[in-house]
Amino acid sequence: MHKLARLDHRYVWHPFTQMRDWLKREPIVITSGNGAVLRDVHGKEYLDANSSIWTNLHGHNHPRVNSAIQKQLGKISHSSALGFANEPASLLAAKLIKTANGPSLNPHSALRTPHLAKVFFSDDGSTAMEVALKLAYEYARRSGRSKNPKFLSLEGAYHGDTVGAVSVGHIDLFHKAYSGLLFKTDKVMAPYCYRCPFNRAKPQRADARTYAKCNHECIDKIEQKFAVRRKKGNPYAAFVVEPLMQGAAGMIPQPKGWLRRVNEIVRGYGAQLIADEVMTGFGRTGTTFAGHQEGVQPDFLAVAKGLTGGYLPMAATLTTQTVFDAFLGDYSEFKTFFHGHSFTSNQLGAAAALASMELLQNQSSIRAREELQQALNQELAILWSLPNVGDIRQVGLIAGIELVKNWQTREPFDLRQCVGIRVCDAMAKRGVLTRPIGNVIVLMPPYCTTPKQTRQMVRVLAEAVQETLATK
Ligand SMILES: *Cc1c(COP(=O)(O)O)cnc(C)c1O
């Protein structure tokens, strides 16, 4: 075993990992990367098929992002936002606000209110969500809406791993053990169309998604939740959602019109909308922000993963002037938002983010994303011929492939069989790296991925599924 692998085995505890399994074999130790390619200590190359857990946008070692960080490094790496402003964070805040309010590739601008006006920086997706939750909670109290503000979020929701973020999350496998630590929130049916209890139509081959006759019963469920809360005299403070596609739930896309309609319900009941675009932000769904595709603008927009192009841990929570104003007052009123992190507004992160956002917005990069989205769509179609592929769900540059025992009955594999993990192991042997979510295989290529590399990712996935499941 390589020396670094041995050190890892000896000292490192990995996230979301059964360490007993981890310690059974030599880990892949990454030493360098370029574009969509990662290289390990033995010189073996891999395609980064999940953009290093959904973070990387333009590829590894990108000369423009590198040089922006290096330039900033020559000035200063970090000074505190507690007491001081700094150059890249000021510029980045302005750019984020402009981008979040600005025209997107597919605008329905009429609905695009409220206007986002302020940026609160933090470190990662979880902290960006904590900030949104605390602000929404306190705003609801100060505005007189509720003495005991309540949140509603979707089944399968994932908003991070800190205690507040876990409280609005609803993935039992991750969250149940800690239920004693959490504050109570409500959950409501998510639009998981593939397993919709209101649509029992038999799947058709070549497109397992037969949701055409949908009456949007899941939207009625949300309306009912809001109605019940209001009747009880404690209306929801906010609805929390991952717009267009729930990530860790298993890449669950929302049907067209769902978000727009849900936003109308939220607004109709006077609640606030918290959009968690930690995964969907920065072009991943085809538009700069996912909400733009449905003409929806939240009161809180949480971004992280792709903010710095996936180079450094930095996050932001965008919000409105109205929320900001609720925290203004004489010092002695103690209306201050008493919250912050040591690395809030970090200069290296902000410099990387500025470079990444510039890349994101240039025309050739927009065209490249459109082409990659199409290439991915075309390649994915070959997977329908595999009997263990139940559903293929693509939104923009995100794809989730749900593996099942039997596509005709949609019967799932027992999680204990580790089908997703085994398929991803077989893919790694063939030089393609990704991680499953249960029985869902995720493909989320960096934006620089070539058509040839896209084809390789999908072909390798097909081979891995066949090898893992053929004779079982
Ligand atoms: C990854 C993720 C988070 C948490 O972000 P971290 O940076 O891992 O804390 C929150 N929400 C969504 C939708 C995510 O995908």
Short mmCIF file of C-alpha atoms in Angstrom, two decimals, residues 191 193 196 198-199 210-219 255-256 258:
data_model
loop_
_atom_site.label_atom_id
_atom_site.label_comp_id
_atom_site.label_asym_id
_atom_site.label_seq_id
_atom_site.Cartn_x
_atom_site.Cartn_y
_atom_site.Cartn_z
CA PRO A 191 -42.88 15.31 -6.27
CA CYS A 193 -42.95 11.19 -9.82
CA CYS A 196 -45.89 8.65 -7.11
CA PHE A 198 -51.23 8.87 -7.28
CA ASN A 199 -49.92 7.46 -10.54
CA THR A 210 -45.43 8.09 -17.33
CA TYR A 211 -46.42 11.17 -15.42
CA ALA A 212 -48.37 12.74 -18.23
CA LYS A 213 -51.74 12.41 -16.51
CA CYS A 214 -50.55 14.12 -13.36
CA ASN A 215 -53.04 16.26 -11.43
CA HIS A 216 -50.37 17.70 -9.16
CA GLU A 217 -51.83 16.11 -6.03
CA CYS A 218 -48.49 16.75 -4.32
CA ILE A 219 -49.08 20.49 -4.71
CA PRO A 255 -42.25 18.66 -12.86
CA LYS A 256 -42.59 21.84 -14.89
CA TRP A 258 -44.41 22.76 -9.68
#
